[in-house]
Amino acid sequence: VQQMEVLVGQFESFDDQYLRERSYDVRQVVERVIKELVGQPGRTAMRIGKGVKEEDLIVVAHDLSPADVISYKDHRFAAFVTDVGGSTSHTAILARSLRIPAVLGLHNARQLIRDKEVLIVDGTRGVLIVNPDPRVLDEYRLRKSQIELERSKLKRLKTAKSSTLDGVDIALHANIELPGDVANALDGGAEGIGLFRTEFLFLDRGDMPTEDEQFEAYRTVVKGMAGRPVTIRTFDLGYDKDLHPEKVVGDRLQSNPALGLRAIRLSLREPQLLETQLAAILRAAALGPLRVLLPMISAPAEMVEVRRTLQRVYRRLKRRKVALPETLPPLGCMIEVPGAA
């Protein structure tokens, strides 16, 4: 815990907002470790009263990790409110992708808000209103109706062709977190999957997902998109995801949760992790157009090393007489590290 405070202090001293908000990621990891040590692992418990509908409930918590948000995806909670976090945190990004209104970083919300109080969560403006008067309620009901009307209008345009004035076609691709998100992507008119985040495969487990488990997840998405292109991002594992990278790398952990041993650096350090995922991706590529996206690339040498690994895995699968695409899937990278810009 003392080391946590040192790290948190370092992050909070940064001028950049994104880096400052990584301090919440550090706290999430330490809290998760403490829960494991005292024998209380798992997700935040939900207290739901009798006769209360989930869609009328707003989750108020000190903190919610991305894993928490995903685990609540099957529920129909109206919104999330937390004491810590920020607009650039992974929890906020995930909440937006799931279309769940959320206001994070309210400091003492959990202590000040009481059960059964009426709340307005304005995720667009980052505003929480407790026990609003009737006039404010009417104003927000009208605003909600206007947003729903605008979405309805946009939905009617989902089959319309998108192109610039000079005739350049623009393809709309969706970002998804889970295989089950494909239906929503298609319903929104997506012409492909531009980013399939694969970290969900590590949720709530103490071992690495097998090649077959990964293949089933990727196959579901590729088949579901029915010939439309799918871009799979390799594991962006790290401390901020509240997953279990420590189960893969043993005691070889670094203390920098933002830019340390994570994402492609972790995958290259642990060949089994990368090769297993690439094998599953190659098998799925035999079922439809697929591309591979690498996170946190900082140097061309990393791209070269991954391509060599991809070629090696391809040859190995060919010897196993596994169904494969005729050529290797395209390989790309995310430009998100300063050194790669």
Short mmCIF file of N, CA and C in Angstrom, two decimals, residues 20-159:
data_model
loop_
_atom_site.label_atom_id
_atom_site.label_comp_id
_atom_site.label_asym_id
_atom_site.label_seq_id
_atom_site.Cartn_x
_atom_site.Cartn_y
_atom_site.Cartn_z
N ARG A 20 -2.43 11.57 -15.51
CA ARG A 20 -2.90 11.74 -14.12
C ARG A 20 -3.97 10.71 -13.78
N GLU A 21 -4.87 10.44 -14.71
CA GLU A 21 -5.96 9.52 -14.42
C GLU A 21 -5.51 8.07 -14.37
N ARG A 22 -4.28 7.79 -14.77
CA ARG A 22 -3.77 6.42 -14.62
C ARG A 22 -3.54 6.08 -13.15
N SER A 23 -3.55 7.09 -12.28
CA SER A 23 -3.41 6.82 -10.84
C SER A 23 -4.57 5.96 -10.35
N TYR A 24 -5.75 6.11 -10.98
CA TYR A 24 -6.89 5.28 -10.59
C TYR A 24 -6.65 3.82 -10.97
N ASP A 25 -5.94 3.62 -12.09
CA ASP A 25 -5.61 2.25 -12.50
C ASP A 25 -4.73 1.57 -11.45
N VAL A 26 -3.77 2.33 -10.91
CA VAL A 26 -2.89 1.78 -9.88
C VAL A 26 -3.71 1.36 -8.67
N ARG A 27 -4.61 2.22 -8.23
CA ARG A 27 -5.44 1.89 -7.06
C ARG A 27 -6.29 0.65 -7.31
N GLN A 28 -6.85 0.51 -8.51
CA GLN A 28 -7.67 -0.65 -8.84
C GLN A 28 -6.89 -1.94 -8.69
N VAL A 29 -5.66 -1.93 -9.19
CA VAL A 29 -4.85 -3.15 -9.13
C VAL A 29 -4.51 -3.50 -7.68
N VAL A 30 -4.09 -2.52 -6.90
CA VAL A 30 -3.74 -2.78 -5.50
C VAL A 30 -4.95 -3.29 -4.73
N GLU A 31 -6.11 -2.69 -4.96
CA GLU A 31 -7.32 -3.16 -4.28
C GLU A 31 -7.65 -4.59 -4.67
N ARG A 32 -7.44 -4.93 -5.94
CA ARG A 32 -7.70 -6.30 -6.40
C ARG A 32 -6.74 -7.28 -5.73
N VAL A 33 -5.47 -6.90 -5.63
CA VAL A 33 -4.48 -7.77 -4.98
C VAL A 33 -4.84 -7.98 -3.51
N ILE A 34 -5.24 -6.90 -2.82
CA ILE A 34 -5.60 -7.01 -1.41
C ILE A 34 -6.80 -7.94 -1.23
N LYS A 35 -7.79 -7.82 -2.12
CA LYS A 35 -8.95 -8.71 -2.04
C LYS A 35 -8.54 -10.17 -2.19
N GLU A 36 -7.62 -10.42 -3.12
CA GLU A 36 -7.15 -11.80 -3.32
C GLU A 36 -6.43 -12.29 -2.07
N LEU A 37 -5.61 -11.44 -1.48
CA LEU A 37 -4.82 -11.84 -0.31
C LEU A 37 -5.69 -12.15 0.90
N VAL A 38 -6.78 -11.41 1.06
CA VAL A 38 -7.64 -11.63 2.23
C VAL A 38 -8.77 -12.60 1.92
N GLY A 39 -8.73 -13.19 0.72
CA GLY A 39 -9.73 -14.20 0.38
C GLY A 39 -11.08 -13.66 0.02
N GLN A 40 -11.12 -12.44 -0.56
CA GLN A 40 -12.39 -11.85 -0.97
C GLN A 40 -12.33 -11.38 -2.42
N PRO A 41 -11.97 -12.29 -3.34
CA PRO A 41 -11.91 -11.90 -4.74
C PRO A 41 -13.30 -11.74 -5.31
N GLY A 42 -13.36 -11.24 -6.54
CA GLY A 42 -14.65 -11.15 -7.19
C GLY A 42 -15.08 -9.72 -7.43
N ARG A 43 -16.29 -9.60 -7.94
CA ARG A 43 -16.81 -8.31 -8.34
C ARG A 43 -17.58 -7.64 -7.21
N THR A 44 -17.82 -6.35 -7.41
CA THR A 44 -18.57 -5.58 -6.44
C THR A 44 -19.98 -6.13 -6.32
N ALA A 45 -20.43 -6.39 -5.08
CA ALA A 45 -21.75 -6.97 -4.87
C ALA A 45 -22.84 -5.93 -5.12
N MET A 46 -23.99 -6.40 -5.63
CA MET A 46 -25.11 -5.52 -5.89
C MET A 46 -26.25 -5.84 -4.93
N ARG A 47 -26.81 -4.80 -4.29
CA ARG A 47 -27.96 -4.99 -3.41
C ARG A 47 -29.19 -4.46 -4.14
N ILE A 48 -30.07 -5.37 -4.51
CA ILE A 48 -31.27 -4.99 -5.25
C ILE A 48 -32.49 -5.34 -4.41
N GLY A 49 -33.28 -4.35 -4.08
CA GLY A 49 -34.46 -4.57 -3.25
C GLY A 49 -35.56 -5.30 -4.00
N LYS A 50 -36.49 -5.86 -3.26
CA LYS A 50 -37.60 -6.59 -3.85
C LYS A 50 -38.50 -5.63 -4.62
N GLY A 51 -38.95 -6.09 -5.78
CA GLY A 51 -39.86 -5.29 -6.59
C GLY A 51 -39.22 -4.14 -7.33
N VAL A 52 -37.89 -4.06 -7.28
CA VAL A 52 -37.19 -2.97 -7.96
C VAL A 52 -36.67 -3.46 -9.31
N LYS A 53 -36.92 -2.70 -10.36
CA LYS A 53 -36.46 -3.06 -11.69
C LYS A 53 -35.01 -2.58 -11.88
N GLU A 54 -34.21 -3.44 -12.50
CA GLU A 54 -32.80 -3.07 -12.72
C GLU A 54 -32.66 -1.81 -13.55
N GLU A 55 -33.55 -1.65 -14.55
CA GLU A 55 -33.43 -0.49 -15.42
C GLU A 55 -33.71 0.83 -14.71
N ASP A 56 -34.24 0.75 -13.48
CA ASP A 56 -34.47 1.96 -12.69
C ASP A 56 -33.33 2.22 -11.70
N LEU A 57 -32.32 1.34 -11.70
CA LEU A 57 -31.24 1.44 -10.71
C LEU A 57 -30.01 2.14 -11.28
N ILE A 58 -29.37 2.91 -10.45
CA ILE A 58 -28.08 3.53 -10.77
C ILE A 58 -27.05 2.98 -9.80
N VAL A 59 -25.97 2.44 -10.33
CA VAL A 59 -24.91 1.87 -9.50
C VAL A 59 -24.01 3.00 -9.00
N VAL A 60 -23.91 3.13 -7.68
CA VAL A 60 -23.03 4.12 -7.06
C VAL A 60 -21.95 3.36 -6.30
N ALA A 61 -20.69 3.55 -6.67
CA ALA A 61 -19.59 2.79 -6.06
C ALA A 61 -18.37 3.69 -5.89
N HIS A 62 -17.48 3.26 -5.02
CA HIS A 62 -16.21 4.00 -4.89
C HIS A 62 -15.43 3.92 -6.19
N ASP A 63 -15.41 2.73 -6.78
CA ASP A 63 -14.68 2.54 -8.03
C ASP A 63 -15.26 1.34 -8.76
N LEU A 64 -15.18 1.35 -10.07
CA LEU A 64 -15.57 0.23 -10.90
C LEU A 64 -14.45 0.00 -11.91
N SER A 65 -13.95 -1.22 -11.98
CA SER A 65 -12.92 -1.54 -12.96
C SER A 65 -13.60 -1.88 -14.28
N PRO A 66 -12.85 -1.90 -15.40
CA PRO A 66 -13.42 -2.34 -16.66
C PRO A 66 -14.02 -3.74 -16.56
N ALA A 67 -13.37 -4.61 -15.79
CA ALA A 67 -13.91 -5.96 -15.61
C ALA A 67 -15.26 -5.93 -14.91
N ASP A 68 -15.43 -5.02 -13.94
CA ASP A 68 -16.73 -4.88 -13.28
C ASP A 68 -17.80 -4.49 -14.28
N VAL A 69 -17.50 -3.49 -15.11
CA VAL A 69 -18.48 -2.99 -16.07
C VAL A 69 -18.90 -4.09 -17.03
N ILE A 70 -17.92 -4.86 -17.52
CA ILE A 70 -18.24 -5.95 -18.44
C ILE A 70 -19.09 -7.01 -17.75
N SER A 71 -18.77 -7.31 -16.50
CA SER A 71 -19.52 -8.35 -15.78
C SER A 71 -20.96 -7.92 -15.52
N TYR A 72 -21.23 -6.60 -15.51
CA TYR A 72 -22.59 -6.11 -15.32
C TYR A 72 -23.32 -5.89 -16.65
N LYS A 73 -22.68 -6.27 -17.75
CA LYS A 73 -23.24 -5.99 -19.07
C LYS A 73 -24.59 -6.66 -19.28
N ASP A 74 -24.77 -7.83 -18.69
CA ASP A 74 -26.02 -8.55 -18.87
C ASP A 74 -27.16 -7.97 -18.04
N HIS A 75 -26.82 -7.05 -17.13
CA HIS A 75 -27.86 -6.35 -16.37
C HIS A 75 -28.33 -5.13 -17.17
N ARG A 76 -29.34 -4.46 -16.66
CA ARG A 76 -29.87 -3.30 -17.38
C ARG A 76 -29.84 -2.06 -16.48
N PHE A 77 -28.74 -1.87 -15.79
CA PHE A 77 -28.63 -0.71 -14.92
C PHE A 77 -28.70 0.58 -15.73
N ALA A 78 -29.32 1.59 -15.13
CA ALA A 78 -29.53 2.84 -15.86
C ALA A 78 -28.25 3.64 -16.03
N ALA A 79 -27.35 3.59 -15.05
CA ALA A 79 -26.13 4.41 -15.11
C ALA A 79 -25.15 3.97 -14.04
N PHE A 80 -23.91 4.51 -14.14
CA PHE A 80 -22.86 4.27 -13.15
C PHE A 80 -22.39 5.61 -12.60
N VAL A 81 -22.09 5.63 -11.30
CA VAL A 81 -21.50 6.80 -10.65
C VAL A 81 -20.40 6.29 -9.73
N THR A 82 -19.21 6.91 -9.80
CA THR A 82 -18.11 6.47 -8.93
C THR A 82 -17.41 7.66 -8.28
N ASP A 83 -16.73 7.36 -7.18
CA ASP A 83 -15.95 8.39 -6.48
C ASP A 83 -14.69 8.76 -7.25
N VAL A 84 -14.08 7.76 -7.90
CA VAL A 84 -12.80 7.98 -8.58
C VAL A 84 -12.95 7.69 -10.06
N GLY A 85 -11.90 8.01 -10.81
CA GLY A 85 -11.93 7.78 -12.24
C GLY A 85 -11.98 9.09 -13.00
N GLY A 86 -12.05 8.99 -14.32
CA GLY A 86 -12.08 10.18 -15.15
C GLY A 86 -12.57 9.86 -16.54
N SER A 87 -12.73 10.88 -17.36
CA SER A 87 -13.32 10.71 -18.69
C SER A 87 -12.44 9.90 -19.62
N THR A 88 -11.13 9.81 -19.35
CA THR A 88 -10.24 9.05 -20.23
C THR A 88 -9.90 7.67 -19.66
N SER A 89 -10.49 7.30 -18.53
CA SER A 89 -10.20 6.00 -17.94
C SER A 89 -10.82 4.90 -18.79
N HIS A 90 -10.27 3.69 -18.67
CA HIS A 90 -10.81 2.57 -19.45
C HIS A 90 -12.25 2.26 -19.05
N THR A 91 -12.59 2.48 -17.78
CA THR A 91 -13.96 2.27 -17.34
C THR A 91 -14.91 3.22 -18.06
N ALA A 92 -14.53 4.48 -18.18
CA ALA A 92 -15.37 5.47 -18.88
C ALA A 92 -15.51 5.13 -20.35
N ILE A 93 -14.40 4.73 -20.97
CA ILE A 93 -14.44 4.37 -22.39
C ILE A 93 -15.35 3.18 -22.61
N LEU A 94 -15.25 2.19 -21.73
CA LEU A 94 -16.08 0.99 -21.86
C LEU A 94 -17.55 1.32 -21.64
N ALA A 95 -17.84 2.16 -20.65
CA ALA A 95 -19.23 2.56 -20.39
C ALA A 95 -19.82 3.25 -21.62
N ARG A 96 -19.04 4.10 -22.26
CA ARG A 96 -19.52 4.78 -23.47
C ARG A 96 -19.80 3.78 -24.58
N SER A 97 -18.91 2.79 -24.74
CA SER A 97 -19.11 1.80 -25.79
C SER A 97 -20.35 0.95 -25.55
N LEU A 98 -20.71 0.77 -24.28
CA LEU A 98 -21.90 0.00 -23.92
C LEU A 98 -23.14 0.89 -23.82
N ARG A 99 -22.97 2.18 -24.10
CA ARG A 99 -24.07 3.15 -24.06
C ARG A 99 -24.70 3.23 -22.67
N ILE A 100 -23.86 3.19 -21.66
CA ILE A 100 -24.32 3.33 -20.28
C ILE A 100 -23.88 4.70 -19.78
N PRO A 101 -24.81 5.59 -19.43
CA PRO A 101 -24.41 6.89 -18.89
C PRO A 101 -23.56 6.71 -17.63
N ALA A 102 -22.50 7.47 -17.52
CA ALA A 102 -21.62 7.35 -16.35
C ALA A 102 -20.99 8.69 -16.03
N VAL A 103 -20.89 8.97 -14.75
CA VAL A 103 -20.15 10.14 -14.26
C VAL A 103 -19.16 9.63 -13.23
N LEU A 104 -17.87 9.80 -13.51
CA LEU A 104 -16.81 9.27 -12.65
C LEU A 104 -16.04 10.41 -12.00
N GLY A 105 -15.40 10.08 -10.87
CA GLY A 105 -14.53 11.05 -10.22
C GLY A 105 -15.26 12.08 -9.38
N LEU A 106 -16.35 11.68 -8.71
CA LEU A 106 -17.12 12.61 -7.88
C LEU A 106 -16.67 12.63 -6.42
N HIS A 107 -15.60 11.93 -6.12
CA HIS A 107 -14.95 11.94 -4.81
C HIS A 107 -15.80 11.31 -3.69
N ASN A 108 -16.82 11.97 -3.21
CA ASN A 108 -17.57 11.46 -2.05
C ASN A 108 -19.00 11.05 -2.39
N ALA A 109 -19.24 10.67 -3.62
CA ALA A 109 -20.61 10.33 -4.04
C ALA A 109 -21.19 9.20 -3.21
N ARG A 110 -20.38 8.19 -2.96
CA ARG A 110 -20.90 7.02 -2.25
C ARG A 110 -21.31 7.38 -0.82
N GLN A 111 -20.61 8.31 -0.19
CA GLN A 111 -20.95 8.69 1.18
C GLN A 111 -22.15 9.64 1.22
N LEU A 112 -22.31 10.46 0.19
CA LEU A 112 -23.35 11.49 0.21
C LEU A 112 -24.70 11.01 -0.32
N ILE A 113 -24.67 10.03 -1.22
CA ILE A 113 -25.91 9.56 -1.84
C ILE A 113 -26.52 8.44 -1.00
N ARG A 114 -27.80 8.52 -0.77
CA ARG A 114 -28.52 7.52 0.02
C ARG A 114 -29.38 6.65 -0.89
N ASP A 115 -29.66 5.42 -0.41
CA ASP A 115 -30.54 4.52 -1.15
C ASP A 115 -31.89 5.19 -1.39
N LYS A 116 -32.46 4.90 -2.56
CA LYS A 116 -33.80 5.35 -2.96
C LYS A 116 -33.87 6.84 -3.30
N GLU A 117 -32.73 7.52 -3.29
CA GLU A 117 -32.75 8.91 -3.75
C GLU A 117 -32.84 8.93 -5.28
N VAL A 118 -33.50 9.94 -5.81
CA VAL A 118 -33.64 10.10 -7.25
C VAL A 118 -32.40 10.81 -7.79
N LEU A 119 -31.81 10.24 -8.84
CA LEU A 119 -30.60 10.82 -9.43
C LEU A 119 -30.78 11.07 -10.92
N ILE A 120 -30.18 12.12 -11.39
CA ILE A 120 -30.03 12.35 -12.82
C ILE A 120 -28.55 12.25 -13.14
N VAL A 121 -28.19 11.31 -14.02
CA VAL A 121 -26.80 11.13 -14.43
C VAL A 121 -26.66 11.65 -15.86
N ASP A 122 -26.03 12.78 -16.01
CA ASP A 122 -25.81 13.39 -17.32
C ASP A 122 -24.38 13.07 -17.75
N GLY A 123 -24.22 11.94 -18.43
CA GLY A 123 -22.90 11.51 -18.85
C GLY A 123 -22.28 12.42 -19.89
N THR A 124 -23.10 13.11 -20.67
CA THR A 124 -22.59 14.01 -21.71
C THR A 124 -21.87 15.20 -21.10
N ARG A 125 -22.43 15.75 -20.03
CA ARG A 125 -21.86 16.93 -19.40
C ARG A 125 -21.04 16.59 -18.15
N GLY A 126 -21.08 15.33 -17.71
CA GLY A 126 -20.36 14.96 -16.50
C GLY A 126 -21.00 15.53 -15.25
N VAL A 127 -22.34 15.53 -15.22
CA VAL A 127 -23.08 16.15 -14.13
C VAL A 127 -23.97 15.11 -13.44
N LEU A 128 -23.99 15.15 -12.11
CA LEU A 128 -24.90 14.32 -11.32
C LEU A 128 -25.79 15.24 -10.49
N ILE A 129 -27.10 15.05 -10.59
CA ILE A 129 -28.06 15.85 -9.84
C ILE A 129 -28.81 14.93 -8.88
N VAL A 130 -28.76 15.25 -7.59
CA VAL A 130 -29.41 14.44 -6.56
C VAL A 130 -30.74 15.09 -6.18
N ASN A 131 -31.79 14.27 -6.18
CA ASN A 131 -33.14 14.75 -5.82
C ASN A 131 -33.52 16.03 -6.57
N PRO A 132 -33.55 15.97 -7.90
CA PRO A 132 -33.89 17.16 -8.68
C PRO A 132 -35.34 17.58 -8.46
N ASP A 133 -35.59 18.88 -8.61
CA ASP A 133 -36.97 19.34 -8.47
C ASP A 133 -37.74 19.02 -9.76
N PRO A 134 -39.07 19.09 -9.75
CA PRO A 134 -39.88 18.69 -10.91
C PRO A 134 -39.51 19.42 -12.20
N ARG A 135 -39.13 20.68 -12.10
CA ARG A 135 -38.77 21.44 -13.30
C ARG A 135 -37.54 20.85 -13.97
N VAL A 136 -36.53 20.50 -13.17
CA VAL A 136 -35.30 19.92 -13.72
C VAL A 136 -35.58 18.53 -14.29
N LEU A 137 -36.42 17.76 -13.60
CA LEU A 137 -36.79 16.44 -14.11
C LEU A 137 -37.45 16.55 -15.48
N ASP A 138 -38.39 17.48 -15.61
CA ASP A 138 -39.07 17.67 -16.90
C ASP A 138 -38.08 18.07 -17.98
N GLU A 139 -37.13 18.93 -17.61
CA GLU A 139 -36.12 19.37 -18.58
C GLU A 139 -35.31 18.20 -19.10
N TYR A 140 -34.90 17.30 -18.20
CA TYR A 140 -34.08 16.16 -18.61
C TYR A 140 -34.90 15.10 -19.32
N ARG A 141 -36.17 14.96 -18.97
CA ARG A 141 -37.03 14.04 -19.73
C ARG A 141 -37.16 14.51 -21.18
N LEU A 142 -37.31 15.82 -21.36
CA LEU A 142 -37.38 16.37 -22.71
C LEU A 142 -36.07 16.16 -23.44
N ARG A 143 -34.96 16.39 -22.76
CA ARG A 143 -33.65 16.21 -23.39
C ARG A 143 -33.44 14.75 -23.78
N LYS A 144 -33.86 13.82 -22.92
CA LYS A 144 -33.74 12.40 -23.24
C LYS A 144 -34.57 12.05 -24.47
N SER A 145 -35.77 12.60 -24.56
CA SER A 145 -36.63 12.34 -25.72
C SER A 145 -35.99 12.87 -27.00
N GLN A 146 -35.35 14.04 -26.90
CA GLN A 146 -34.69 14.63 -28.06
C GLN A 146 -33.52 13.77 -28.53
N ILE A 147 -32.75 13.23 -27.56
CA ILE A 147 -31.63 12.35 -27.91
C ILE A 147 -32.13 11.09 -28.59
N GLU A 148 -33.20 10.49 -28.04
CA GLU A 148 -33.76 9.28 -28.64
C GLU A 148 -34.29 9.55 -30.04
N LEU A 149 -34.89 10.73 -30.24
CA LEU A 149 -35.39 11.09 -31.57
C LEU A 149 -34.23 11.24 -32.55
N GLU A 150 -33.15 11.87 -32.10
CA GLU A 150 -31.98 12.05 -32.96
C GLU A 150 -31.38 10.70 -33.34
N ARG A 151 -31.31 9.78 -32.37
CA ARG A 151 -30.79 8.45 -32.66
C ARG A 151 -31.68 7.72 -33.66
N SER A 152 -32.99 7.92 -33.52
CA SER A 152 -33.92 7.29 -34.45
C SER A 152 -33.71 7.80 -35.86
N LYS A 153 -33.48 9.12 -35.99
CA LYS A 153 -33.22 9.69 -37.31
C LYS A 153 -31.94 9.13 -37.91
N LEU A 154 -30.90 9.05 -37.08
CA LEU A 154 -29.63 8.52 -37.56
C LEU A 154 -29.74 7.06 -37.97
N LYS A 155 -30.58 6.31 -37.24
CA LYS A 155 -30.75 4.89 -37.54
C LYS A 155 -31.33 4.69 -38.93
N ARG A 156 -32.18 5.63 -39.35
CA ARG A 156 -32.78 5.52 -40.68
C ARG A 156 -31.75 5.73 -41.78
N LEU A 157 -30.62 6.33 -41.41
CA LEU A 157 -29.57 6.59 -42.40
C LEU A 157 -28.52 5.48 -42.46
N LYS A 158 -28.70 4.43 -41.65
CA LYS A 158 -27.63 3.43 -41.53
C LYS A 158 -27.35 2.69 -42.83
N THR A 159 -28.34 2.62 -43.73
CA THR A 159 -28.11 1.92 -45.00
C THR A 159 -27.71 2.88 -46.11
#
